Structure formats: C-alpha cells, structure tokens
Coordinates of C-alpha atoms in Angstrom, one line a residue:
X44 CA -10.0 8.5 37.8
X45 CA -10.0 9.6 34.2
X46 CA -12.6 12.3 33.6
X47 CA -14.3 12.4 30.3
X48 CA -14.5 15.7 28.4
X49 CA -17.9 17.2 27.9
X50 CA -19.8 15.7 25.0
X51 CA -20.1 19.2 23.4
X52 CA -16.3 19.7 23.4
X53 CA -15.6 16.2 22.1
X54 CA -18.1 16.6 19.2
X55 CA -16.9 20.1 18.4
X56 CA -13.2 19.2 18.4
X57 CA -13.5 15.9 16.6
X58 CA -15.7 17.0 13.8
X59 CA -12.9 18.8 12.0
X60 CA -10.3 16.1 12.3
X61 CA -12.8 13.4 11.2
X62 CA -13.4 15.2 7.9
X63 CA -9.7 15.9 7.5
X64 CA -8.9 12.2 8.1
X65 CA -11.3 11.1 5.4
X66 CA -9.6 13.3 2.9
X67 CA -6.1 12.0 3.9
X68 CA -6.5 8.3 3.6
X69 CA -3.0 7.2 2.5
X70 CA -4.0 5.5 -0.8
X71 CA -1.2 7.1 -2.7
X72 CA 1.5 6.1 -0.1
X73 CA 0.0 2.6 0.1
X74 CA 0.0 2.1 -3.7
X75 CA 3.6 3.3 -3.9
X76 CA 4.8 0.9 -1.2
X77 CA 2.7 -2.0 -2.6
X78 CA 4.1 -1.5 -6.1
X79 CA 7.7 -1.5 -4.8
X80 CA 7.0 -4.7 -2.9
X81 CA 5.3 -6.4 -5.9
X82 CA 8.3 -5.6 -8.2
X83 CA 10.6 -6.9 -5.5
X84 CA 8.6 -10.1 -5.2
X85 CA 8.6 -10.7 -8.9
X86 CA 12.3 -10.2 -9.0
X87 CA 12.9 -12.5 -6.0
X88 CA 10.7 -15.3 -7.2
X89 CA 10.8 -15.3 -11.0
X90 CA 14.2 -13.7 -11.7
X91 CA 16.3 -14.9 -8.8
X92 CA 14.1 -18.0 -8.3
X93 CA 14.4 -17.8 -4.6
X94 CA 11.1 -19.4 -3.6
X95 CA 10.2 -20.3 0.0
X96 CA 8.7 -23.8 0.5
X97 CA 5.9 -22.7 2.8
X98 CA 4.8 -20.0 0.4
X99 CA 4.8 -22.4 -2.5
X100 CA 2.8 -24.9 -0.5
X101 CA 0.0 -22.3 -0.1
X102 CA 0.1 -21.7 -3.8
X103 CA -0.4 -25.5 -4.3
X104 CA -3.4 -25.3 -2.0
X105 CA -4.9 -22.5 -4.2
X106 CA -4.1 -24.6 -7.4
X107 CA -5.8 -27.7 -5.9
X108 CA -8.8 -25.7 -4.8
X109 CA -9.3 -24.0 -8.2
X110 CA -7.6 -26.0 -11.0
X111 CA -7.2 -29.6 -9.9
X112 CA -9.2 -32.5 -11.4
X113 CA -11.4 -32.3 -8.3
X114 CA -11.7 -28.6 -7.4
X115 CA -13.4 -27.9 -4.1
X116 CA -12.9 -25.5 -1.2
X117 CA -11.8 -28.2 1.3
X118 CA -8.8 -28.8 -1.0
X119 CA -7.2 -25.8 0.7
X120 CA -6.3 -28.2 3.5
X121 CA -6.6 -28.0 7.3
X122 CA -3.1 -28.3 8.6
X123 CA -2.6 -24.6 8.4
X124 CA -5.3 -21.9 8.9
X125 CA -6.7 -20.8 5.6
X126 CA -6.4 -17.1 5.1
X127 CA -2.9 -17.0 3.5
X128 CA -4.2 -19.2 0.7
X129 CA -7.7 -17.8 0.5
X130 CA -6.3 -14.3 0.0
X131 CA -4.6 -15.6 -3.2
X132 CA -7.9 -16.8 -4.8
X133 CA -8.6 -13.6 -6.9
X134 CA -5.2 -13.8 -8.6
X135 CA -5.2 -17.6 -8.6
X136 CA -8.3 -17.5 -10.7
X137 CA -6.1 -16.3 -13.5
X138 CA -3.8 -19.4 -13.1
X139 CA -5.5 -21.4 -15.8
X140 CA -4.6 -18.7 -18.4
X141 CA -1.3 -17.5 -16.9
X142 CA 0.2 -20.6 -15.2
X143 CA 3.4 -18.6 -14.5
X144 CA 1.5 -16.9 -11.7
X145 CA 1.5 -20.3 -9.9
X146 CA 4.8 -21.6 -11.2
X147 CA 6.8 -18.7 -9.9
X148 CA 4.9 -18.1 -6.6
X149 CA 3.5 -14.8 -7.9
X150 CA 0.1 -15.2 -6.4
X151 CA 1.7 -15.5 -3.0
X152 CA 4.2 -12.7 -3.4
X153 CA 1.6 -10.2 -4.6
X154 CA -0.6 -11.1 -1.7
X155 CA 2.2 -10.7 0.8
X156 CA 3.2 -7.4 -0.8
X157 CA -0.3 -6.0 -0.5
X158 CA -0.6 -6.9 3.1
X159 CA 2.9 -5.8 4.1
X160 CA 2.2 -2.4 2.5
X161 CA -0.9 -2.4 4.8
X162 CA 1.3 -3.1 7.8
X163 CA 3.5 -0.1 6.8
X164 CA 0.4 2.1 6.6
X165 CA -0.7 0.9 10.1
X166 CA 2.7 2.0 11.5
X167 CA 2.2 5.3 9.7
X168 CA -1.4 5.5 11.2
X169 CA -0.1 5.0 14.8
X170 CA 2.3 7.8 14.3
X171 CA -0.4 10.1 12.9
X172 CA -2.8 9.1 15.7
X173 CA -0.1 10.1 18.1
X174 CA 0.3 13.5 16.4
X175 CA 3.9 13.0 15.6
X176 CA 5.6 15.7 13.5
X177 CA 5.3 15.1 9.8
X178 CA 9.1 14.4 9.5
X179 CA 8.9 11.9 12.3
X180 CA 6.0 10.1 10.7
X181 CA 7.8 9.9 7.4
X182 CA 11.1 8.7 8.9
X183 CA 9.4 6.0 11.0
X184 CA 7.3 4.8 8.0
X185 CA 10.2 4.7 5.6
X186 CA 12.6 3.0 8.0
X187 CA 10.0 0.3 8.8
X188 CA 9.1 -0.2 5.1
X189 CA 12.8 -0.6 4.2
X190 CA 13.8 -2.9 7.1
X191 CA 15.4 -5.9 5.3
X192 CA 13.2 -8.5 7.0
X193 CA 10.1 -6.5 6.2
X194 CA 11.3 -6.3 2.5
X195 CA 12.0 -10.0 2.4
X196 CA 8.6 -11.0 3.8
X197 CA 6.8 -8.5 1.8
X198 CA 8.2 -10.2 -1.3
X199 CA 8.3 -13.9 -0.6
X200 CA 4.7 -14.8 -0.2
X201 CA 4.9 -16.2 3.4
X202 CA 2.2 -15.7 6.0
X203 CA 4.3 -13.1 8.0
X204 CA 2.9 -10.2 6.0
X205 CA -0.7 -11.0 6.7
X206 CA 0.0 -11.9 10.3
X207 CA 1.9 -8.7 11.0
X208 CA -0.8 -6.6 9.3
X209 CA -3.6 -8.0 11.4
X210 CA -1.7 -7.9 14.7
X211 CA -0.4 -4.3 14.1
X212 CA -3.9 -3.3 13.1
X213 CA -5.2 -4.7 16.5
X214 CA -2.4 -2.8 18.3
X215 CA -3.3 0.4 16.6
X216 CA -7.0 0.0 17.4
X217 CA -6.4 -0.8 21.1
X218 CA -4.0 2.2 21.5
X219 CA -6.8 4.4 20.1
X220 CA -9.3 2.7 22.5
X221 CA -7.1 3.5 25.4
X222 CA -7.6 7.2 24.6
X223 CA -11.1 7.4 23.2
X224 CA -12.9 4.5 24.9
X225 CA -14.8 4.0 21.6
X226 CA -16.4 0.5 21.3
X227 CA -15.8 0.7 17.5
X228 CA -12.1 0.3 18.3
X229 CA -12.7 -2.9 20.2
X230 CA -14.8 -4.3 17.4
X231 CA -12.0 -3.6 14.9
X232 CA -9.4 -5.0 17.2
X233 CA -11.4 -8.2 17.7
X234 CA -11.9 -8.6 13.9
X235 CA -8.2 -8.0 13.3
X236 CA -7.2 -10.7 15.9
X237 CA -9.8 -13.2 14.4
X238 CA -8.2 -12.7 11.0
X239 CA -4.8 -13.1 12.5
X240 CA -5.9 -16.4 13.9
X241 CA -7.1 -17.5 10.4
X242 CA -3.6 -16.6 9.2
X243 CA -1.6 -18.3 12.0
X244 CA -2.5 -20.5 14.9
X245 CA -0.1 -18.6 17.3
X246 CA -2.4 -15.6 17.1
X247 CA -4.2 -17.2 20.0
X248 CA -1.5 -15.6 22.2
X249 CA -2.2 -11.9 21.3
X250 CA -5.9 -12.7 21.2
X251 CA -5.8 -14.0 24.8
X252 CA -3.7 -11.1 26.2
X253 CA -5.8 -8.5 24.4
X254 CA -9.0 -9.9 26.1
X255 CA -7.2 -9.8 29.5
X256 CA -5.9 -6.3 28.8
X257 CA -9.3 -4.9 27.8
X258 CA -10.9 -6.4 30.8
X259 CA -8.4 -5.0 33.3
X260 CA -8.3 -1.5 31.8
X261 CA -12.1 -1.4 31.6
X262 CA -12.4 -2.5 35.2
X263 CA -9.8 0.0 36.5
X264 CA -11.3 3.0 34.7
X265 CA -14.9 2.3 35.4
X266 CA -16.4 5.3 37.2
X267 CA -16.3 4.8 40.9
X268 CA -19.3 5.7 43.1
X269 CA -19.7 6.0 46.8
X270 CA -20.9 2.4 46.9
X271 CA -18.3 1.2 44.4
X272 CA -20.6 -1.4 42.7
X273 CA -18.2 -4.2 42.0
X274 CA -20.8 -6.2 40.1
X275 CA -21.5 -3.5 37.6
X276 CA -17.9 -2.7 37.2
X277 CA -17.0 -6.3 36.4
X278 CA -20.0 -6.7 34.1
X279 CA -19.0 -3.6 32.1
X280 CA -15.4 -4.9 31.8
X281 CA -16.6 -8.3 30.8
X282 CA -18.7 -6.8 28.0
X283 CA -15.7 -4.9 26.6
X284 CA -13.6 -8.0 26.8
X285 CA -16.3 -10.0 25.0
X286 CA -16.4 -7.6 22.2
X287 CA -12.7 -8.3 21.5
X288 CA -13.0 -12.0 22.2
X289 CA -16.1 -12.9 20.2
X290 CA -14.8 -12.6 16.6
X291 CA -11.7 -14.7 17.4
X292 CA -13.8 -17.3 19.3
X293 CA -16.2 -17.6 16.3
X294 CA -13.2 -18.0 13.9
X295 CA -11.6 -20.6 16.2
X296 CA -14.8 -22.7 16.6
X297 CA -15.8 -22.4 12.9
X298 CA -12.4 -23.5 11.6
X299 CA -12.0 -26.3 14.1
X300 CA -15.5 -27.6 13.5
X301 CA -14.9 -27.5 9.7
X302 CA -11.7 -29.4 10.0
X303 CA -13.4 -32.0 12.3
X304 CA -16.4 -32.5 10.0
X305 CA -14.3 -32.9 6.9
X306 CA -11.2 -34.7 8.1
X307 CA -12.2 -36.1 11.5
X308 CA -9.5 -34.1 13.2
X309 CA -10.2 -30.7 14.7
X310 CA -6.5 -29.6 14.9
X311 CA -4.6 -31.2 12.1
X312 CA -1.6 -29.0 12.8
X313 CA -1.0 -31.0 16.0
X314 CA -2.5 -34.4 15.1
X315 CA -1.7 -35.2 11.5
X316 CA 1.5 -36.5 9.9
X317 CA 1.8 -33.2 8.0
X318 CA 1.9 -30.8 11.1
X319 CA 5.0 -29.1 12.4
X320 CA 5.5 -31.5 15.3
X321 CA 5.3 -34.5 13.0
X322 CA 7.8 -32.9 10.6
X323 CA 10.3 -32.3 13.4
X324 CA 9.9 -35.9 14.5
X325 CA 10.4 -37.2 11.0
X326 CA 13.6 -35.2 10.8
X327 CA 14.9 -36.9 14.0
X328 CA 13.5 -34.6 16.6
X329 CA 14.9 -31.5 18.4
X330 CA 18.5 -32.1 19.4
X331 CA 19.2 -29.1 21.6
X332 CA 18.2 -28.6 25.2
X333 CA 15.3 -26.3 26.1
X334 CA 17.8 -23.8 27.6
X335 CA 19.8 -23.8 24.4
X336 CA 16.7 -23.2 22.4
X337 CA 15.6 -20.4 24.7
X338 CA 19.0 -18.7 24.2
X339 CA 18.7 -19.1 20.4
X340 CA 15.2 -17.4 20.6
X341 CA 16.6 -14.5 22.6
X342 CA 19.5 -14.1 20.1
X343 CA 17.0 -14.0 17.2
X344 CA 15.0 -11.3 19.0
X345 CA 18.2 -9.4 19.7
X346 CA 19.4 -9.3 16.1
X347 CA 16.0 -8.2 14.8
X348 CA 15.4 -5.6 17.5
X349 CA 18.7 -4.7 19.2
X350 CA 17.2 -1.3 20.2
X351 CA 14.3 -2.9 22.0
X352 CA 15.6 -2.8 25.6
X353 CA 16.4 0.9 25.3
X354 CA 13.2 1.8 23.5
X355 CA 11.1 -0.2 25.9
X356 CA 12.8 1.4 29.0
X357 CA 12.4 4.9 27.6
X358 CA 8.8 4.4 26.5
X359 CA 7.8 3.0 29.9
X360 CA 9.5 5.7 31.9
X361 CA 8.0 8.5 29.8
X362 CA 4.6 6.8 29.9
X363 CA 4.8 6.7 33.7
X364 CA 5.7 10.4 33.9
X365 CA 2.9 11.3 31.5
X366 CA 0.4 8.9 33.0
X367 CA 0.0 7.5 29.5
X368 CA -0.9 3.8 29.6
X369 CA -0.8 3.3 25.8
X370 CA 2.6 1.7 25.9
X371 CA 1.1 -1.4 27.5
X372 CA -0.7 -2.3 24.3
X373 CA 2.3 -3.0 21.9
X374 CA 4.3 -4.6 24.7
X375 CA 1.7 -7.1 25.7
X376 CA 0.3 -7.9 22.2
X377 CA 3.5 -8.0 20.2
X378 CA 5.4 -9.3 23.2
X379 CA 3.0 -12.2 23.5
X380 CA 3.8 -13.2 19.9
X381 CA 7.5 -13.3 20.7
X382 CA 6.8 -15.2 24.0
X383 CA 4.6 -17.8 22.3
X384 CA 7.2 -18.5 19.6
X385 CA 10.0 -18.8 22.2
X386 CA 7.9 -21.2 24.3
X387 CA 6.9 -23.3 21.3
X388 CA 10.5 -23.6 20.2
X389 CA 11.6 -24.5 23.7
X390 CA 9.0 -27.3 23.7
X391 CA 10.4 -28.6 20.4
X392 CA 7.2 -27.8 18.5
X393 CA 8.5 -25.4 15.9
X394 CA 11.7 -24.5 14.0
X395 CA 14.7 -22.3 14.5
X396 CA 13.6 -19.7 12.0
X397 CA 14.4 -16.0 12.2
X398 CA 11.0 -15.1 10.8
X399 CA 9.1 -16.4 13.8
X400 CA 10.5 -13.4 15.8
X401 CA 9.7 -10.7 13.3
X402 CA 7.1 -9.1 15.6
X403 CA 10.0 -7.4 17.5
X404 CA 10.5 -5.1 14.5
X405 CA 7.1 -3.4 14.6
X406 CA 7.3 -3.5 18.4
X407 CA 10.4 -1.3 18.3
X408 CA 8.8 1.1 15.8
X409 CA 5.6 1.5 17.8
X410 CA 7.7 2.1 21.0
X411 CA 9.6 4.8 19.2
X412 CA 6.4 6.5 18.2
X413 CA 5.1 6.3 21.8
X414 CA 8.2 8.1 23.0
X415 CA 7.0 11.1 21.2
X416 CA 4.5 13.1 23.3
X417 CA 0.8 13.1 22.3
X418 CA 0.1 16.1 20.1
X419 CA -3.4 15.5 18.8
X420 CA -6.6 13.9 19.8
X421 CA -7.6 10.5 18.4
X422 CA -10.4 11.0 15.8
X423 CA -13.5 9.3 17.1
X424 CA -17.1 9.6 16.2
X425 CA -18.4 8.2 19.5
X426 CA -15.9 8.6 22.3
X427 CA -16.8 6.7 25.5
X428 CA -17.2 8.1 29.0
X429 CA -13.6 7.2 29.8
X430 CA -12.2 9.1 26.8
X431 CA -8.9 11.0 27.5
X432 CA -9.4 14.6 28.8
X433 CA -6.9 15.8 26.2
X434 CA -9.8 16.8 24.0
X435 CA -10.7 19.6 26.4
X436 CA -9.4 22.8 24.9
X437 CA -7.5 24.0 27.9
X438 CA -5.7 20.8 28.5
X439 CA -2.0 21.5 28.7
X440 CA 0.3 19.5 26.4
X441 CA 3.3 17.6 27.7
X442 CA 6.5 18.7 26.0
X443 CA 8.7 15.6 26.2
X444 CA 12.4 15.6 25.5
X445 CA 12.8 15.7 21.7
X446 CA 16.4 14.5 22.1
X447 CA 15.1 11.1 23.1
X448 CA 12.9 10.9 20.0
X449 CA 15.9 11.6 17.8
X450 CA 18.0 9.0 19.7
X451 CA 15.2 6.5 19.1
X452 CA 15.2 7.1 15.4
X453 CA 18.9 6.7 15.3
X454 CA 18.6 3.4 17.2
X455 CA 16.0 2.2 14.7
X456 CA 18.4 2.9 11.9
X457 CA 21.2 1.1 13.7
X458 CA 18.9 -1.9 14.3
X459 CA 18.2 -2.1 10.6
X460 CA 21.9 -2.4 9.9
X461 CA 22.3 -5.1 12.5
X462 CA 19.4 -7.1 11.1
X463 CA 20.9 -6.8 7.6
X464 CA 24.2 -8.3 8.7
X465 CA 22.4 -11.0 10.7
X466 CA 20.4 -12.1 7.7
X467 CA 23.6 -13.2 6.1
X468 CA 24.4 -15.7 8.8
X469 CA 23.4 -19.4 8.1
X470 CA 23.1 -20.0 11.9
X471 CA 20.8 -17.1 12.6
X472 CA 18.9 -16.9 9.3
X473 CA 18.7 -20.4 8.0
X474 CA 16.0 -19.4 5.5
X475 CA 17.1 -15.9 4.5
X476 CA 20.9 -16.1 4.3
X477 CA 21.0 -17.6 0.8
X478 CA 20.1 -14.3 -0.8
X479 CA 23.5 -13.0 0.3
X480 CA 25.0 -14.9 -2.7
X481 CA 23.0 -12.6 -4.9
X482 CA 23.3 -9.2 -3.2
X483 CA 26.9 -9.5 -1.9
X484 CA 29.4 -9.3 -4.8
X485 CA 31.9 -12.1 -4.8
X486 CA 30.0 -14.3 -2.4
X487 CA 29.5 -17.7 -4.0
X488 CA 28.6 -20.2 -1.3
X489 CA 27.7 -23.7 -2.6
X490 CA 25.0 -24.4 0.0
X491 CA 23.4 -21.0 -0.7
X492 CA 23.5 -21.6 -4.4
X493 CA 21.7 -24.9 -3.8
X494 CA 18.9 -23.2 -1.9
X495 CA 18.5 -20.7 -4.7
X496 CA 17.9 -23.7 -6.9
X497 CA 14.9 -24.9 -4.8
X498 CA 12.1 -26.3 -6.9
X499 CA 14.3 -26.5 -10.0
X500 CA 14.0 -30.3 -10.0
X501 CA 10.2 -30.0 -9.5
X502 CA 10.0 -27.7 -12.5
X503 CA 11.9 -30.2 -14.7
X504 CA 9.6 -33.0 -13.7
X505 CA 6.5 -30.8 -14.5
X506 CA 7.9 -29.9 -17.9
X507 CA 8.6 -33.6 -18.6
X508 CA 5.1 -34.6 -17.7
X509 CA 3.5 -31.7 -19.6
X510 CA 5.3 -32.7 -22.7
X511 CA 3.7 -36.2 -22.5
X512 CA 0.3 -34.5 -23.0
X513 CA -1.4 -36.8 -20.5
X514 CA -5.2 -37.0 -19.8
X515 CA -6.7 -36.0 -16.5
X516 CA -5.8 -38.2 -13.5
X517 CA -2.8 -39.9 -15.1
X518 CA -0.1 -39.2 -12.5
X519 CA -0.6 -40.3 -8.8
X520 CA 1.4 -38.3 -6.2
X521 CA 1.2 -37.0 -2.7
X522 CA 1.5 -33.2 -2.4
X523 CA 3.4 -33.5 1.0
X524 CA 6.5 -33.1 -1.1
X525 CA 5.3 -32.9 -4.7
X526 CA 3.4 -29.6 -4.3
X527 CA 6.2 -27.8 -6.3
X528 CA 5.6 -30.1 -9.2
X529 CA 1.8 -29.4 -9.2
X530 CA 2.3 -25.6 -9.2
X531 CA 4.9 -25.8 -11.9
X532 CA 2.7 -27.8 -14.3
X533 CA 0.7 -26.2 -17.1
X534 CA -1.8 -29.1 -16.6
X535 CA -2.6 -29.6 -12.9
X536 CA -5.6 -31.8 -13.8
X537 CA -3.2 -34.6 -14.9
X538 CA -2.4 -35.3 -11.3
X539 CA -4.3 -37.3 -8.7
X540 CA -3.4 -35.6 -5.5
X541 CA -4.1 -36.0 -1.8
X542 CA -7.0 -33.5 -1.6
X543 CA -9.0 -35.3 -4.3
X544 CA -12.1 -36.9 -2.7
X545 CA -11.3 -40.2 -4.6
X546 CA -7.6 -40.2 -3.7
X547 CA -7.7 -43.2 -1.3
X548 CA -9.8 -45.2 -3.7
X549 CA -7.4 -44.6 -6.6
X550 CA -4.3 -45.1 -4.3
X551 CA -5.6 -48.6 -3.5
X552 CA -6.0 -49.6 -7.1
X553 CA -4.3 -47.0 -9.4
X554 CA -4.0 -49.2 -12.6
X555 CA -7.8 -49.7 -12.7
X556 CA -8.5 -46.0 -12.2
X557 CA -6.7 -44.6 -15.2
X558 CA -3.4 -43.8 -13.5
X559 CA -0.4 -44.3 -15.8
X560 CA 2.5 -42.9 -13.6
X561 CA 3.4 -42.7 -10.0
X562 CA 5.7 -40.0 -8.8
X563 CA 7.6 -41.2 -5.7
X564 CA 10.0 -40.0 -3.0
X565 CA 12.3 -41.9 -0.7
X566 CA 10.6 -43.5 2.3
X567 CA 12.6 -41.6 4.9
X568 CA 12.4 -38.3 6.8
X569 CA 9.4 -36.3 5.5
X570 CA 8.9 -39.1 2.9
X571 CA 7.5 -41.4 5.6
X572 CA 4.4 -39.2 5.6
X573 CA 3.9 -39.6 1.9
X574 CA 0.6 -41.6 1.3
X575 CA 2.2 -43.6 -1.5
X576 CA 5.0 -44.8 0.8
X577 CA 2.5 -45.6 3.5
X578 CA 0.5 -47.7 1.1
X579 CA 3.4 -49.2 -0.9
X580 CA 6.5 -49.0 1.4
X581 CA 8.9 -50.2 -1.3
X582 CA 7.5 -48.2 -4.2
X583 CA 10.5 -45.8 -4.4
X584 CA 13.1 -48.6 -4.2
X585 CA 11.7 -51.4 -6.3
X586 CA 8.5 -50.2 -7.9
X587 CA 6.6 -52.1 -5.2
X588 CA 7.4 -55.6 -6.4
X589 CA 7.0 -54.9 -10.1
X590 CA 3.8 -52.9 -10.4
X591 CA 5.8 -50.0 -11.7
X592 CA 8.7 -49.7 -14.1
X593 CA 11.2 -46.9 -13.5
X594 CA 11.0 -44.2 -16.2
X595 CA 13.2 -41.4 -15.0
X596 CA 15.1 -40.4 -11.9
X597 CA 15.5 -36.7 -11.3
X598 CA 18.3 -35.4 -9.0
X599 CA 17.2 -32.7 -6.7
X600 CA 20.1 -30.2 -6.9
X601 CA 18.2 -27.7 -4.8
X602 CA 18.1 -27.2 -1.0
X603 CA 15.0 -29.2 -0.2
X604 CA 14.1 -32.8 0.3
X605 CA 13.8 -35.3 -1.3
X606 CA 17.4 -36.0 -2.6
X607 CA 16.0 -37.6 -5.8
X608 CA 12.6 -38.2 -7.4
X609 CA 11.5 -41.3 -9.3
X610 CA 8.8 -41.6 -11.8
X611 CA 7.3 -45.1 -12.3
X612 CA 5.1 -46.2 -15.2
X613 CA 2.4 -48.7 -14.1
X614 CA 2.9 -52.2 -15.7
X615 CA -0.5 -53.6 -14.8
X616 CA 1.0 -56.3 -12.5
X617 CA -0.7 -57.2 -9.2
X618 CA -0.1 -54.4 -6.7
X619 CA 1.6 -54.9 -3.4
X620 CA -0.9 -55.7 -0.7
X621 CA -3.7 -56.1 -3.3

C-alpha cells in the first residue's frame, strides 16, 4: 500500500515549487518553437506549394463557414470532427481581406504550428515533472521538436498537431496523477481527451483505455481496512474514472446529436459517401490481405520509432525495480492510438499513411524521460491520500544508471535519422516523400514533382472565374473535389456549394436560380460521390444532354484527382431528369 505523506509535509514542500513553477512557464521557449514552425509552414505551403489535401479541405470548411454566400456554423461539415477547422476561425476571419491566408493553406499551417509547439512544451513538461537534469530536458525537447515528422506536421496544417498535443497533454496529466493523486489532474486529462476526440474520431481509443487505467489504479491503491470494503473501493474508483470519462462522453454525445439533428446521420464519417470507408470503396477497395496490412503498420511504426522496443524494455524493467508505475500511462494511451490505427487499417477502413502512426514518436520520448530516475516531487496544490511518499523529506532517492539514459538519448537521435530516410520512400511515406525532390539536391522525380503541383489546376480555375467578375451564386459545384477551387478564389460567394442550405433546390433547377456555370469532374472514383454527377450522371461527358456548353477544360497536372476539370455554361435548355 502506498502511504501518503503527512499533509503538513506536502504543503510545506510543495509551496516553494508551486511559486517557482508559476515563474517558469515556458512562454519564451513556446514562442521560439512556434515561430520556427510558422515560418516553416509558410515556406512549405506558399513557397514550395506543397499542400496536403486534408489540410486544405479543413480550410475550405472554414471558408464556407465564414465567407460563403450562405455562412453558418454547420457549414463546417460533419464527416470529420470539428476542432481542426474551428481552431482556424480567428485567422480565417481575416480571409476576406487577405485571401492568401486561405489560398495557401496558411490558416491551417499556423494552427498546426501553434499546437505542435504546445506538444513540444508538453514533452518538456514531462521531463521537468520528472526532475530530469537541465541538459536532459533540453536535449529531449530539441530532439522531439526537430524530428522530421514533427516538423512536417507542425507545418502542413493537418490534424496530427492538435491530436498529438491533446493526447500528450492527457499523458502528462495522468503521469502526474499517478504520483500526486490530485483530482485536478484527472479533470485536465478528461478535458484533453475530449478535445482529442473533437479533433479525431480515433481518440476514442485512448479515452477508453484512460478510463480503464484510472479505474484499475484507483481500485488497487484504495486504502485497505480490516474489513476491506469492496463496495467503497469500487465506488471511489468509479468516481475517479467518471471524472476522466465525462468530458469525452459529453463531447461524443453533443457532436453526434448535432450531426443527427442537422444531417439526419449521427456518424457521417462511417455512413456518408464522403467518409473514409466510402472513399476507399470508390477507389476500388483495399487490395491487400489483413496480414499484409498488419505488417505494413508494424513497418511504419518501426521506421518512426526504431528505438521503441529497447526504450520500452528498459523503462519497464527500471519501473519494476523502482516500483514506479508511471510507465504504464504512455504505453497504454499512446499505444492504444497505434493499436487503433493498425486495427482500422487491417479492417480496410483507413489508408496506408505514415502519419497515422506518428504517436510512436512521442511515446519513445516519454519512455526515455521515464528511464531517468525521479528527482523532484510533482507540484500539486491538493495532493490526494494516495500521493507518492517521495514528498517526505527523508525519502531516499533512487540513483538509476545514468548510462542507460545516455544510451536512450543516442537511440532517439538514431531514430530521427531512420525516420528522415524513411520519409523519402514512396512506399513507406506516400504523402511525405515528395518533399525529397526539394530538400535532396539532384533528385527530380516526375511523380514527386506532380504531387508538389497539387492544387495548381484548382488555382488556375479560381483565377479564371475571378476574372469573370461574377455575381454571387453563379457557379455550381460540389466541394467533395472542388474545395481547392473555393479556397483559391478571391470571391468565394460566387459559388453555390454543398453546405449551402439551398444547394439541393438550386441543384435541381440551376438555370432558374441564377447559376451561370457548372464546374464538373469525371463520374468515376471519388467523382461518383459528387452531387452534380449523382443528379446529372452525364454532365461531365456531354453537358447532360445540352443543358450546358463546354467553356474550358483544365488539365490537372498535380498529384490529385480528378484528371481534368470541365466548366460548362448553362444554355437554358431543359435539364436532364427535369
């Protein structure tokens, strides 16, 4: 049984560190890291023009919500959880006066930079909570901040930065709770996991294991009496677990209910034609066997965290010797993220992307920190009755083998090199490898160059339409593929888009609703989900029986679908199916 230190000792010992901690909030370090990431993001998106499609789709949601002809909050969409787009609203509000912020994905890249800088500070915070030597804290923080995948996803505007920040925040708070038994840590962890869910659906995995972990730990360390009251023990553990569960449960119910009330579907990611499963089916379905997909997932984890097996083994062995259960927290929380992604890919419900296994990077760094012996108490205003006895003044410190810590840091450095090399592989890093044609002298791969031209065709279409100086609601299109056109335009109000409340009405009779042009894509692969193709199946090929006359065809020389765009001008003839 863990014996709590006397309240007097805890209060006396903690008072000084609390004040010290207040004075040492890492705003300077955070600002420096954030600025570096923002500059890198502007370079990546606006200079190199390497823009990720998922990031740009979130920018399109912000544009629709704020600057479309029918702005409303529901325009953010319900296929993905909302926080990645909502976090861009403050900067997106400037999009009307500075359209380049939307055109070049800057609202997304600044957002990811700010949150990834926060993730870096959480890693630093875990090291400081542990009492690591100053040089160890600096090395761990810098190595994590400069990991090539962390740099990439700090700059590109994807959801990974937000997701990692919230999950690492939860990990840090639960590690602290393991030592100080402070209910405030559980509250913070629950909020972090709720926000993680509002960033990505797969946050349900760490949320579930966190609740189970808290229940089990609380039950095991509940003070035993001679009668060993199982009911009170279970009740106390359930209360602790509920504190972690409640914020996430509220987020889950609120988002699902909002989606159901507005769209008629509670889980559009899984039921709509725009979700991941539908996209995979539209592309022909998963070709590999589940075993092959599992091996691919393990390979991705290996190239992102080659030091993981050694670090995990060392951390677990040392934790056993020290009777230090903190190592359980990162293994089960971050491990659940990796397990969930592996399972989803084996089921054919997601894609073979390296980014889905990024959680192994912070997992390795947290394990390296936990290899270092505890050298300071966790600052806590209200430690619980199961707080660690290390706060007692005469508690001897464990002097762990410093050589293992040095070896761990060397392994982290080696892992960074392995990850950098793997990111240049088209098979292992299908999204990231194209940047190799920029950073590696003499590498001029045609496929990589095409990916670097992503959204080039969409920008040309937007420029053409902007030059026509059209009134509001003149161009009908579905944002399933045309989101890059919307964000590149200086006049987003000229488009009638899927999120507009009158979209279906206008789609059924565009010529009588003021529409002059229809922007179309081929009725194949992802194009089969396009609302125009579902309403007018031959629109792209023939103008749907003469209701539209072809104005321009724009070749897509980038690395995304569709192969070509066609813009039709309405002729006023009877519409197909009308």
